[in-house]
């Protein structure tokens, strides 16, 4: 397979310094769909150096906000032009259905448009210090060189949530997509180049974390690391960054409760619980993987869920008939399978799924069916740890207080849902849940204008919304005396 250079350093597409490369595999059939460069630590350091120079002496941080916003808008236009091609690439790389990929690309377009608009209306703040001879202003400046590390479940979306605000703020950056799913990010960087992002501002490194992690994070040349991925990797990056007092923003996934009260609309709840957990085969950080259900309807509800789950059509994401695709890789399927085995050994009651499909048409792919465990409790690791696969666990409650206690009894705090016909109860529960996003009578939605991120072990900082831009900004207070005078504090004798 001929390989185009896939590292972008200082405005040039280059191969890895040692010629290293990696096969990129379609998880639906294990075929190789592309070969990309596997960067060395020296390549990663060169990318950081290019970003540093572009920040310290390049035009981008000082380019007027309106011009930076116009570049973001152009990127959005180009994404819209290449939408179908990008969606196809995302499906080949991740396995998700084309329908999901199209939704992702549309969301990516929105995020570029959102930050183009937001950056353009940002204003400095004048502060009244009580002295007419002093002009006091609080201004926002780009934080500097950013390292943007993304995972494999929403490759383009998650890197875009970082690149768009970083560009809008005037930062320079090194983006590193997951080594499992690099393809759509290569296209995005090509589009950014076409849209006029200057050399050195947006650099692209492809490699495993083990190969380039230290070069990207253990360096005083980086001002901010924004990471989305697993909790173990994120906390280890935070420890490394602490040695340089580098700012770190982390999104580390979740173990999200979906609380269902008996007074809710039954059929809608079944449908939304099903979609909330099995969409993208559960490989979603905000997946509603813990059903917490009122005892009085639990048996009927689980039976209805099982009936619906068994009808989910999984298959190749390129096939329009597929409702969900394979897991991202064979290795990830092994991990999901190990959680299923763990759940069984812990005494959870397997009510559907729990074994690889036997149909030969699935044999070469990393498919795994929707799996439900009933009668779970908090002593089980399948209930407390992120499985990141199509696994739903069911816990039961009798009172509102119990529902809240169960919902909060997780080290994570990314997202949660509550379903009830009682609006006052919905508000009470939503306020009591310790999670960055709470959905009332809905699940899974977000908008670029509202912040996204986690409480507790789900991370720190926020993406999206005005706070998502502020992550990429430093705040500077400028105190300007327009009538300088002596202090008169020391008398000079
Ligand atoms: O993630 P990693 P993995 C969860 C999910 C999954 C688990 C592990 O539970 O099973 O994480 O997935 C880069 N320095 N999430 O192993 O390793 C890596 O190359 C710098 C939740 O795939 O955290 C990739 O680009 N970078 C998540 C990125 O970190 C390093 C979505 C994420 O990979 C690095 C996906 C290092 N030392 C999985 N080591 C979410 N929050 O949504 C790795 N990387």
Short mmCIF file of C-alpha atoms and ligand atoms in Angstrom, two decimals:
data_model
loop_
_atom_site.label_atom_id
_atom_site.label_comp_id
_atom_site.label_asym_id
_atom_site.label_seq_id
_atom_site.Cartn_x
_atom_site.Cartn_y
_atom_site.Cartn_z
CA UNK A 1 0.00 0.00 0.00
CA UNK A 2 1.53 3.35 -1.01
CA UNK A 3 1.82 5.63 1.87
CA UNK A 4 1.44 9.39 1.78
CA UNK A 5 3.40 11.16 4.51
CA UNK A 6 1.08 11.53 7.49
CA UNK A 7 3.09 13.61 9.95
CA UNK A 8 2.64 17.37 9.58
CA UNK A 9 5.47 19.35 11.13
CA UNK A 10 6.09 23.04 10.58
CA UNK A 11 3.85 23.17 7.54
CA UNK A 12 5.37 20.12 5.77
CA UNK A 13 4.02 16.60 5.33
CA UNK A 14 6.80 14.19 6.27
CA UNK A 15 7.43 10.52 7.00
CA UNK A 16 8.60 9.24 10.38
CA UNK A 17 12.31 9.87 10.97
CA UNK A 18 13.10 6.15 11.15
CA UNK A 19 10.66 5.10 8.42
CA UNK A 20 8.35 3.47 10.96
CA UNK A 21 4.78 2.75 9.89
CA UNK A 22 1.58 1.22 11.22
CA UNK A 23 -1.25 -0.68 9.53
CA UNK A 24 -4.69 0.79 10.10
CA UNK A 25 -7.33 -1.89 10.25
CA UNK A 26 -11.06 -1.91 9.50
CA UNK A 27 -12.60 -3.50 12.61
CA UNK A 28 -15.51 -4.88 10.58
CA UNK A 29 -13.31 -7.39 8.72
CA UNK A 30 -9.71 -6.86 9.94
CA UNK A 31 -8.57 -5.71 6.48
CA UNK A 32 -5.81 -3.11 6.26
CA UNK A 33 -7.34 0.13 4.97
CA UNK A 34 -4.28 2.38 5.21
CA UNK A 35 -0.70 2.59 6.38
CA UNK A 36 0.36 5.63 8.37
CA UNK A 37 3.63 6.85 9.79
CA UNK A 38 4.63 5.88 13.30
CA UNK A 39 6.52 8.89 14.60
CA UNK A 40 9.63 8.69 16.75
CA UNK A 41 10.17 10.70 19.91
CA UNK A 42 12.46 12.96 17.85
CA UNK A 43 9.61 13.65 15.37
CA UNK A 44 7.34 14.55 18.28
CA UNK A 45 9.97 16.88 19.74
CA UNK A 46 10.36 18.52 16.32
CA UNK A 47 6.60 19.10 16.25
CA UNK A 48 6.68 20.69 19.72
CA UNK A 49 9.62 22.86 18.66
CA UNK A 50 7.75 23.99 15.52
CA UNK A 51 4.71 24.90 17.61
CA UNK A 52 6.93 26.74 20.11
CA UNK A 53 8.57 28.82 17.37
CA UNK A 54 5.23 29.52 15.72
CA UNK A 55 3.88 30.73 19.03
CA UNK A 56 6.90 32.77 20.13
CA UNK A 57 7.66 34.40 16.81
CA UNK A 58 4.86 33.58 14.37
CA UNK A 59 1.89 35.71 13.41
CA UNK A 60 -0.96 33.49 14.67
CA UNK A 61 -1.22 34.59 18.32
CA UNK A 62 -1.33 38.22 17.16
CA UNK A 63 -3.60 37.73 14.17
CA UNK A 64 -6.79 39.74 14.74
CA UNK A 65 -9.56 37.60 16.18
CA UNK A 66 -11.80 38.28 13.19
CA UNK A 67 -9.16 36.81 10.86
CA UNK A 68 -8.68 33.73 13.00
CA UNK A 69 -12.44 33.31 13.11
CA UNK A 70 -12.57 33.49 9.31
CA UNK A 71 -10.04 30.64 9.10
CA UNK A 72 -12.22 28.54 11.43
CA UNK A 73 -15.22 29.28 9.26
CA UNK A 74 -13.29 28.21 6.16
CA UNK A 75 -12.36 24.94 7.87
CA UNK A 76 -16.07 24.40 8.58
CA UNK A 77 -16.88 25.08 4.90
CA UNK A 78 -14.25 22.58 3.75
CA UNK A 79 -15.49 19.95 6.20
CA UNK A 80 -18.97 20.42 4.77
CA UNK A 81 -17.55 20.04 1.23
CA UNK A 82 -15.80 16.76 2.13
CA UNK A 83 -18.46 15.50 4.55
CA UNK A 84 -19.23 12.20 2.79
CA UNK A 85 -15.60 11.27 2.25
CA UNK A 86 -14.81 12.03 5.89
CA UNK A 87 -17.75 9.99 7.13
CA UNK A 88 -16.62 7.02 5.06
CA UNK A 89 -13.09 7.28 6.43
CA UNK A 90 -14.38 7.50 10.00
CA UNK A 91 -16.49 4.40 9.49
CA UNK A 92 -13.62 2.41 7.95
CA UNK A 93 -11.37 3.39 10.82
CA UNK A 94 -13.70 3.04 13.84
CA UNK A 95 -16.36 0.62 12.62
CA UNK A 96 -19.21 2.95 13.56
CA UNK A 97 -22.14 3.18 11.16
CA UNK A 98 -22.10 5.73 8.36
CA UNK A 99 -25.14 7.38 9.94
CA UNK A 100 -23.19 7.93 13.16
CA UNK A 101 -20.15 9.17 11.24
CA UNK A 102 -22.27 11.71 9.40
CA UNK A 103 -23.64 12.97 12.73
CA UNK A 104 -20.07 13.27 14.02
CA UNK A 105 -18.90 15.29 11.01
CA UNK A 106 -21.89 17.62 11.30
CA UNK A 107 -21.06 18.14 14.99
CA UNK A 108 -17.46 18.89 14.07
CA UNK A 109 -18.64 21.52 11.57
CA UNK A 110 -20.80 23.08 14.31
CA UNK A 111 -17.95 23.25 16.75
CA UNK A 112 -15.74 25.16 14.30
CA UNK A 113 -18.61 27.55 13.57
CA UNK A 114 -19.35 27.99 17.27
CA UNK A 115 -15.80 28.96 18.15
CA UNK A 116 -15.48 31.19 15.10
CA UNK A 117 -18.47 33.16 16.41
CA UNK A 118 -17.52 33.09 20.07
CA UNK A 119 -13.95 34.25 19.49
CA UNK A 120 -15.18 37.12 17.36
CA UNK A 121 -17.41 38.58 20.08
CA UNK A 122 -14.99 38.22 22.96
CA UNK A 123 -14.14 41.51 24.66
CA UNK A 124 -11.66 42.72 27.23
CA UNK A 125 -13.07 43.68 30.64
CA UNK A 126 -12.55 47.14 32.07
CA UNK A 127 -12.18 47.14 35.84
CA UNK A 128 -12.97 50.19 37.95
CA UNK A 129 -10.13 50.43 40.52
CA UNK A 130 -11.52 53.61 42.06
CA UNK A 131 -8.78 55.86 40.66
CA UNK A 132 -9.50 57.89 37.50
CA UNK A 133 -5.76 58.01 36.68
CA UNK A 134 -5.61 54.23 36.30
CA UNK A 135 -6.93 52.23 33.38
CA UNK A 136 -7.36 48.65 34.49
CA UNK A 137 -8.17 45.97 31.91
CA UNK A 138 -8.44 42.22 32.07
CA UNK A 139 -7.45 40.74 28.70
CA UNK A 140 -7.35 37.21 27.37
CA UNK A 141 -4.32 35.85 25.60
CA UNK A 142 -3.57 32.45 24.10
CA UNK A 143 -2.14 30.02 26.63
CA UNK A 144 0.69 29.05 24.26
CA UNK A 145 1.76 25.67 22.87
CA UNK A 146 -0.89 22.98 23.35
CA UNK A 147 -0.60 19.22 23.07
CA UNK A 148 -3.93 17.71 22.10
CA UNK A 149 -4.32 13.99 22.65
CA UNK A 150 -7.45 12.19 21.51
CA UNK A 151 -8.88 8.66 21.78
CA UNK A 152 -10.37 6.29 19.21
CA UNK A 153 -14.12 6.33 19.88
CA UNK A 154 -14.90 9.74 18.36
CA UNK A 155 -11.59 10.46 16.61
CA UNK A 156 -12.52 13.53 14.58
CA UNK A 157 -15.03 14.93 17.05
CA UNK A 158 -12.73 14.78 20.03
CA UNK A 159 -9.71 16.26 18.30
CA UNK A 160 -11.98 18.99 16.86
CA UNK A 161 -13.27 19.89 20.35
CA UNK A 162 -9.65 20.75 21.10
CA UNK A 163 -8.32 22.14 17.80
CA UNK A 164 -11.22 24.56 17.20
CA UNK A 165 -10.98 26.48 20.52
CA UNK A 166 -7.17 26.30 20.49
CA UNK A 167 -7.06 27.91 17.02
CA UNK A 168 -9.70 30.46 17.99
CA UNK A 169 -7.71 31.44 21.07
CA UNK A 170 -4.53 31.97 19.01
CA UNK A 171 -2.61 28.98 20.34
CA UNK A 172 -0.22 26.76 18.43
CA UNK A 173 -0.44 23.02 18.85
CA UNK A 174 0.58 19.44 18.30
CA UNK A 175 -2.35 17.11 17.74
CA UNK A 176 -2.03 13.40 18.39
CA UNK A 177 -4.97 11.21 17.46
CA UNK A 178 -5.20 7.65 18.72
CA UNK A 179 -2.84 5.33 16.87
CA UNK A 180 -5.86 3.08 16.25
CA UNK A 181 -7.91 5.73 14.42
CA UNK A 182 -5.71 8.42 12.85
CA UNK A 183 -7.27 8.77 9.39
CA UNK A 184 -9.94 11.46 9.78
CA UNK A 185 -7.53 13.71 11.69
CA UNK A 186 -5.11 13.60 8.75
CA UNK A 187 -7.91 14.88 6.52
CA UNK A 188 -8.82 17.60 9.03
CA UNK A 189 -5.23 18.84 9.15
CA UNK A 190 -5.12 18.91 5.32
CA UNK A 191 -8.30 21.00 5.36
CA UNK A 192 -6.84 23.35 7.98
CA UNK A 193 -3.81 23.80 5.73
CA UNK A 194 -6.11 24.52 2.78
CA UNK A 195 -8.07 26.99 4.93
CA UNK A 196 -4.91 29.00 5.58
CA UNK A 197 -3.67 27.96 9.02
CA UNK A 198 -0.03 29.13 8.94
CA UNK A 199 2.93 26.73 9.11
CA UNK A 200 3.84 25.57 12.60
CA UNK A 201 0.47 26.45 14.14
CA UNK A 202 -1.14 23.01 13.80
CA UNK A 203 1.27 20.08 13.81
CA UNK A 204 0.25 16.44 13.57
CA UNK A 205 1.95 13.43 15.13
CA UNK A 206 0.87 9.83 14.64
CA UNK A 207 2.18 7.26 17.09
CA UNK A 208 1.42 5.23 20.15
CA UNK A 209 1.52 7.00 23.48
CA UNK A 210 4.43 4.81 24.53
CA UNK A 211 6.52 6.04 21.58
CA UNK A 212 5.96 9.78 21.85
CA UNK A 213 4.22 10.39 25.18
CA UNK A 214 7.27 11.69 27.03
CA UNK A 215 8.37 13.92 24.14
CA UNK A 216 4.92 15.53 24.11
CA UNK A 217 4.28 15.83 27.83
CA UNK A 218 7.58 15.78 29.74
CA UNK A 219 8.81 19.11 28.43
CA UNK A 220 8.83 22.73 29.57
CA UNK A 221 8.05 23.84 26.00
CA UNK A 222 4.38 22.88 26.29
CA UNK A 223 1.93 25.18 28.10
CA UNK A 224 -1.21 23.06 28.06
CA UNK A 225 -2.01 19.39 27.58
CA UNK A 226 -5.60 18.58 26.74
CA UNK A 227 -6.21 14.85 26.97
CA UNK A 228 -9.22 12.63 26.39
CA UNK A 229 -8.78 8.94 27.04
CA UNK A 230 -8.44 6.36 29.75
CA UNK A 231 -8.14 7.28 33.44
CA UNK A 232 -4.80 5.52 33.95
CA UNK A 233 -3.16 7.32 31.02
CA UNK A 234 -4.66 10.68 31.94
CA UNK A 235 -3.56 10.62 35.54
CA UNK A 236 -0.08 9.50 34.54
CA UNK A 237 0.16 12.42 32.07
CA UNK A 238 -0.97 14.78 34.84
CA UNK A 239 1.82 13.52 37.09
CA UNK A 240 4.39 14.04 34.33
CA UNK A 241 3.06 17.52 33.56
CA UNK A 242 3.16 18.52 37.21
CA UNK A 243 6.96 18.53 37.10
CA UNK A 244 6.75 21.44 34.64
CA UNK A 245 3.66 23.08 36.16
CA UNK A 246 2.02 22.54 32.76
CA UNK A 247 -1.69 23.17 32.66
CA UNK A 248 -3.65 19.95 32.10
CA UNK A 249 -7.26 19.38 31.04
CA UNK A 250 -8.51 15.80 31.33
CA UNK A 251 -11.61 13.97 30.12
CA UNK A 252 -11.31 10.44 31.43
CA UNK A 253 -14.59 8.74 30.69
CA UNK A 254 -17.44 7.73 32.93
CA UNK A 255 -19.64 5.08 34.46
CA UNK A 256 -22.89 6.84 33.90
CA UNK A 257 -26.13 6.12 35.77
CA UNK A 258 -29.47 6.27 33.98
CA UNK A 259 -32.10 6.50 36.73
CA UNK A 260 -35.64 5.46 35.80
CA UNK A 261 -38.62 6.13 38.11
CA UNK A 262 -41.79 4.07 37.76
CA UNK A 263 -43.92 7.09 36.78
CA UNK A 264 -42.01 7.67 33.54
CA UNK A 265 -43.36 6.79 30.08
CA UNK A 266 -42.38 3.12 29.93
CA UNK A 267 -41.86 2.66 26.18
CA UNK A 268 -39.93 5.88 25.72
CA UNK A 269 -37.73 4.96 28.69
CA UNK A 270 -37.00 1.50 27.31
CA UNK A 271 -36.07 3.01 23.96
CA UNK A 272 -33.85 5.71 25.46
CA UNK A 273 -32.09 3.39 27.90
CA UNK A 274 -31.38 1.03 25.00
CA UNK A 275 -30.03 3.81 22.77
CA UNK A 276 -28.14 5.42 25.66
CA UNK A 277 -26.07 2.32 26.27
CA UNK A 278 -25.84 0.40 22.98
CA UNK A 279 -25.24 3.29 20.57
CA UNK A 280 -21.75 2.87 19.05
CA UNK A 281 -21.60 -0.46 20.91
CA UNK A 282 -21.20 1.32 24.24
CA UNK A 283 -17.87 2.89 23.25
CA UNK A 284 -19.01 6.29 24.43
CA UNK A 285 -17.62 8.07 27.48
CA UNK A 286 -21.13 9.23 28.39
CA UNK A 287 -22.78 5.88 27.68
CA UNK A 288 -25.66 5.10 30.08
CA UNK A 289 -24.08 1.88 31.21
CA UNK A 290 -25.73 1.64 34.67
CA UNK A 291 -29.51 1.32 34.64
CA UNK A 292 -30.85 2.25 38.09
CA UNK A 293 -34.51 1.32 38.05
CA UNK A 294 -37.40 1.56 40.47
CA UNK A 295 -38.12 -1.90 41.85
CA UNK A 296 -41.86 -1.90 41.03
CA UNK A 297 -41.27 -1.86 37.24
CA UNK A 298 -37.84 -3.49 37.11
CA UNK A 299 -38.80 -6.99 35.95
CA UNK A 300 -41.06 -5.76 33.15
CA UNK A 301 -38.54 -3.13 32.14
CA UNK A 302 -35.63 -5.56 31.88
CA UNK A 303 -37.77 -8.01 29.91
CA UNK A 304 -38.70 -5.24 27.44
CA UNK A 305 -35.06 -4.17 27.16
CA UNK A 306 -33.89 -7.71 26.47
CA UNK A 307 -36.51 -8.10 23.73
CA UNK A 308 -35.36 -4.87 22.08
CA UNK A 309 -31.63 -5.55 22.57
CA UNK A 310 -31.89 -8.91 20.83
CA UNK A 311 -33.31 -7.20 17.74
CA UNK A 312 -30.42 -4.75 17.35
CA UNK A 313 -28.85 -5.38 13.95
CA UNK A 314 -25.11 -5.19 14.16
CA UNK A 315 -22.84 -5.42 11.15
CA UNK A 316 -20.40 -3.57 8.91
CA UNK A 317 -20.82 0.17 9.47
CA UNK A 318 -20.79 0.75 5.69
CA UNK A 319 -23.91 -1.40 5.33
CA UNK A 320 -27.03 0.76 5.66
CA UNK A 321 -28.86 -2.12 7.34
CA UNK A 322 -26.48 -2.08 10.33
CA UNK A 323 -27.74 -0.27 13.40
CA UNK A 324 -24.43 -0.56 15.21
CA UNK A 325 -20.95 -1.62 14.15
CA UNK A 326 -18.14 -3.73 15.59
CA UNK A 327 -15.97 -2.77 18.53
CA UNK A 328 -12.95 -0.71 17.55
CA UNK A 329 -10.44 -3.57 17.61
CA UNK A 330 -9.97 -7.22 18.45
CA UNK A 331 -7.90 -6.15 21.46
CA UNK A 332 -10.75 -4.01 22.75
CA UNK A 333 -13.19 -6.88 22.26
CA UNK A 334 -10.91 -9.01 24.46
CA UNK A 335 -11.20 -6.36 27.17
CA UNK A 336 -15.00 -6.26 26.90
CA UNK A 337 -15.16 -10.06 27.01
CA UNK A 338 -13.04 -10.08 30.14
CA UNK A 339 -15.58 -7.77 31.82
CA UNK A 340 -18.41 -10.10 30.82
CA UNK A 341 -16.54 -13.04 32.38
CA UNK A 342 -15.91 -10.92 35.46
CA UNK A 343 -19.61 -9.99 35.76
CA UNK A 344 -20.61 -13.66 35.61
CA UNK A 345 -18.00 -14.62 38.20
CA UNK A 346 -19.20 -11.79 40.46
CA UNK A 347 -22.72 -13.21 40.44
CA UNK A 348 -24.47 -10.77 38.07
CA UNK A 349 -27.33 -12.43 36.18
CA UNK A 350 -26.63 -12.53 32.43
CA UNK A 351 -29.98 -12.04 30.71
CA UNK A 352 -28.88 -11.49 27.12
CA UNK A 353 -25.68 -11.39 25.03
CA UNK A 354 -22.46 -12.40 26.69
CA UNK A 355 -20.92 -14.40 23.82
CA UNK A 356 -19.40 -13.60 20.43
CA UNK A 357 -21.81 -13.97 17.50
CA UNK A 358 -21.48 -17.37 15.82
CA UNK A 359 -22.59 -16.36 12.31
CA UNK A 360 -19.47 -16.75 10.06
CA UNK A 361 -20.12 -13.32 8.51
CA UNK A 362 -18.92 -11.77 11.78
CA UNK A 363 -15.88 -14.03 12.13
CA UNK A 364 -13.19 -11.62 10.90
CA UNK A 365 -14.51 -8.55 12.71
CA UNK A 366 -14.52 -7.48 16.34
CA UNK A 367 -18.28 -7.81 16.83
CA UNK A 368 -19.92 -8.23 20.21
CA UNK A 369 -23.64 -8.31 20.95
CA UNK A 370 -25.59 -6.12 23.38
CA UNK A 371 -25.20 -7.68 26.81
CA UNK A 372 -27.36 -7.11 29.90
CA UNK A 373 -26.63 -8.10 33.49
CA UNK A 374 -29.55 -7.98 35.91
CA UNK A 375 -29.48 -7.98 39.73
CA UNK A 376 -26.19 -6.17 39.99
CA UNK A 377 -24.80 -4.38 42.99
CA UNK A 378 -22.00 -2.02 43.83
CA UNK A 379 -19.64 -4.72 45.03
CA UNK A 380 -19.20 -5.81 41.39
CA UNK A 381 -16.39 -4.38 39.30
CA UNK A 382 -18.57 -4.67 36.21
CA UNK A 383 -20.74 -2.01 37.91
CA UNK A 384 -17.94 0.29 39.06
CA UNK A 385 -15.35 0.12 36.25
CA UNK A 386 -15.62 1.53 32.76
CA UNK A 387 -16.12 -1.44 30.42
CA UNK A 388 -16.46 0.73 27.31
CA UNK A 389 -18.48 -1.91 25.50
CA UNK A 390 -22.12 -2.94 24.94
CA UNK A 391 -22.71 -3.95 28.56
CA UNK A 392 -25.65 -2.71 30.64
CA UNK A 393 -25.83 -3.46 34.37
CA UNK A 394 -29.13 -3.21 36.24
CA UNK A 395 -29.50 -2.08 39.86
CA UNK A 396 -32.82 -1.51 41.64
CA UNK A 397 -34.07 1.09 44.12
CA UNK A 398 -37.20 1.80 46.14
CA UNK A 399 -36.81 5.45 47.21
CA UNK A 400 -35.57 8.65 45.63
CA UNK A 401 -32.79 8.87 48.20
CA UNK A 402 -31.58 5.39 47.28
CA UNK A 403 -31.63 6.26 43.59
CA UNK A 404 -29.44 9.30 44.23
CA UNK A 405 -27.10 7.37 46.48
CA UNK A 406 -26.67 4.63 43.87
CA UNK A 407 -26.23 7.17 41.09
CA UNK A 408 -23.47 8.94 42.96
CA UNK A 409 -21.73 5.82 44.17
CA UNK A 410 -19.13 5.75 41.42
CA UNK A 411 -15.64 7.20 41.25
CA UNK A 412 -16.65 8.85 37.95
CA UNK A 413 -18.87 11.87 37.34
CA UNK A 414 -19.16 12.58 33.63
CA UNK A 415 -22.86 12.24 32.87
CA UNK A 416 -26.13 10.95 34.28
CA UNK A 417 -29.79 10.70 33.32
CA UNK A 418 -33.05 10.77 35.24
CA UNK A 419 -36.47 9.83 33.88
CA UNK A 420 -39.62 10.77 35.76
CA UNK A 421 -42.99 12.43 35.13
CA UNK A 422 -42.54 14.55 38.27
CA UNK A 423 -40.73 17.79 37.32
CA UNK A 424 -39.86 18.72 40.90
CA UNK A 425 -38.30 15.34 41.52
CA UNK A 426 -36.43 15.57 38.22
CA UNK A 427 -34.88 18.88 39.34
CA UNK A 428 -34.03 17.55 42.80
CA UNK A 429 -32.31 14.47 41.44
CA UNK A 430 -30.52 16.40 38.69
CA UNK A 431 -29.09 18.79 41.27
CA UNK A 432 -28.09 15.98 43.62
CA UNK A 433 -26.18 13.97 41.02
CA UNK A 434 -22.44 14.72 40.95
CA UNK A 435 -21.92 14.73 37.19
CA UNK A 436 -20.84 17.28 34.57
CA UNK A 437 -23.96 16.72 32.44
CA UNK A 438 -27.37 15.56 33.62
CA UNK A 439 -30.17 14.75 31.19
CA UNK A 440 -33.78 14.89 32.36
CA UNK A 441 -36.05 12.64 30.27
CA UNK A 442 -33.42 12.43 27.55
CA UNK A 443 -29.97 10.93 27.19
CA UNK A 444 -26.74 11.46 25.30
CA UNK A 445 -27.22 14.93 23.85
CA UNK A 446 -24.82 17.85 23.92
CA UNK A 447 -24.38 21.16 22.15
CA UNK A 448 -21.19 23.08 21.34
CA UNK A 449 -22.55 26.01 23.37
CA UNK A 450 -22.75 24.09 26.68
CA UNK A 451 -19.77 22.88 28.67
CA UNK A 452 -18.78 19.21 28.65
CA UNK A 453 -16.59 17.48 31.22
CA UNK A 454 -16.48 15.53 34.41
CA UNK A 455 -16.68 15.71 38.17
CA UNK A 456 -14.50 13.43 40.30
CA UNK A 457 -12.36 10.86 38.46
CA UNK A 458 -13.88 11.79 35.10
CA UNK A 459 -11.36 14.58 34.88
CA UNK A 460 -11.00 18.30 35.19
CA UNK A 461 -11.58 21.33 33.05
CA UNK A 462 -14.33 21.65 30.49
CA UNK A 463 -14.58 21.39 26.73
CA UNK A 464 -17.14 23.26 24.62
CA UNK A 465 -18.97 26.45 25.60
CA UNK A 466 -17.17 29.61 26.71
CA UNK A 467 -15.24 27.61 29.33
CA UNK A 468 -13.91 25.41 26.53
CA UNK A 469 -12.35 28.51 24.97
CA UNK A 470 -11.09 29.78 28.33
CA UNK A 471 -9.08 26.54 28.73
CA UNK A 472 -6.87 27.82 25.90
CA UNK A 473 -6.50 31.31 27.28
CA UNK A 474 -4.42 33.03 29.90
CA UNK A 475 -5.97 35.92 31.79
CA UNK A 476 -3.84 39.03 32.08
CA UNK A 477 -4.60 42.08 34.19
CA UNK A 478 -3.09 45.28 32.77
CA UNK A 479 -2.87 48.15 35.25
CA UNK A 480 -1.99 51.33 33.40
CA UNK A 481 -1.31 54.51 35.33
CA UNK A 482 -1.87 57.43 32.98
CA UNK A 483 -0.59 59.94 35.54
CA UNK A 484 2.47 58.36 37.20
CA UNK A 485 3.47 59.74 40.60
CA UNK A 486 5.81 58.75 43.45
CA UNK A 487 4.53 56.16 45.87
CA UNK A 488 5.47 58.17 48.96
CA UNK A 489 5.91 55.00 50.98
CA UNK A 490 9.64 55.20 51.75
CA UNK A 491 10.85 58.65 52.39
CA UNK A 492 14.25 58.14 50.70
CA UNK A 493 16.39 59.18 53.77
O1 LIG B 1 -6.80 4.76 25.94
P1 LIG B 1 -5.51 5.63 26.17
P2 LIG B 1 -6.97 3.29 25.40
C1 LIG B 1 -11.22 4.41 28.16
C2 LIG B 1 -11.89 3.08 27.91
C3 LIG B 1 -10.80 2.28 27.32
C4 LIG B 1 -9.62 2.78 28.12
C5 LIG B 1 -8.28 2.55 27.49
O2 LIG B 1 -12.32 2.53 29.13
O3 LIG B 1 -10.99 0.90 27.47
O4 LIG B 1 -9.84 4.15 28.21
O5 LIG B 1 -8.31 2.93 26.13
C6 LIG B 1 -2.58 8.33 24.02
N1 LIG B 1 1.44 9.91 26.77
N2 LIG B 1 -11.49 5.38 27.11
O6 LIG B 1 -5.90 2.40 25.91
O7 LIG B 1 -4.28 4.79 26.24
C7 LIG B 1 -3.04 7.27 23.06
O8 LIG B 1 -2.07 7.08 22.04
C8 LIG B 1 0.68 10.58 25.88
C9 LIG B 1 -12.25 6.52 27.54
O9 LIG B 1 -7.17 3.34 23.95
O10 LIG B 1 -5.83 6.52 27.28
C10 LIG B 1 -4.33 7.88 22.58
O11 LIG B 1 -4.07 8.90 21.63
N3 LIG B 1 -0.35 10.02 25.24
C11 LIG B 1 -12.16 7.61 26.55
C12 LIG B 1 -4.88 8.52 23.86
O12 LIG B 1 -3.77 8.68 24.71
C13 LIG B 1 -0.64 8.74 25.49
C14 LIG B 1 -12.26 7.22 25.13
C15 LIG B 1 -5.93 7.69 24.58
O13 LIG B 1 -5.41 6.41 24.80
C16 LIG B 1 0.12 7.99 26.40
C17 LIG B 1 -11.47 6.05 24.83
C18 LIG B 1 1.19 8.63 27.06
N4 LIG B 1 1.94 8.02 27.96
C19 LIG B 1 -11.14 5.17 25.82
N5 LIG B 1 -0.40 6.73 26.44
C20 LIG B 1 -13.03 8.80 26.87
N6 LIG B 1 -12.67 9.57 27.90
O14 LIG B 1 -13.98 9.08 26.19
C21 LIG B 1 -1.44 6.70 25.58
N7 LIG B 1 -1.58 7.91 24.99
#
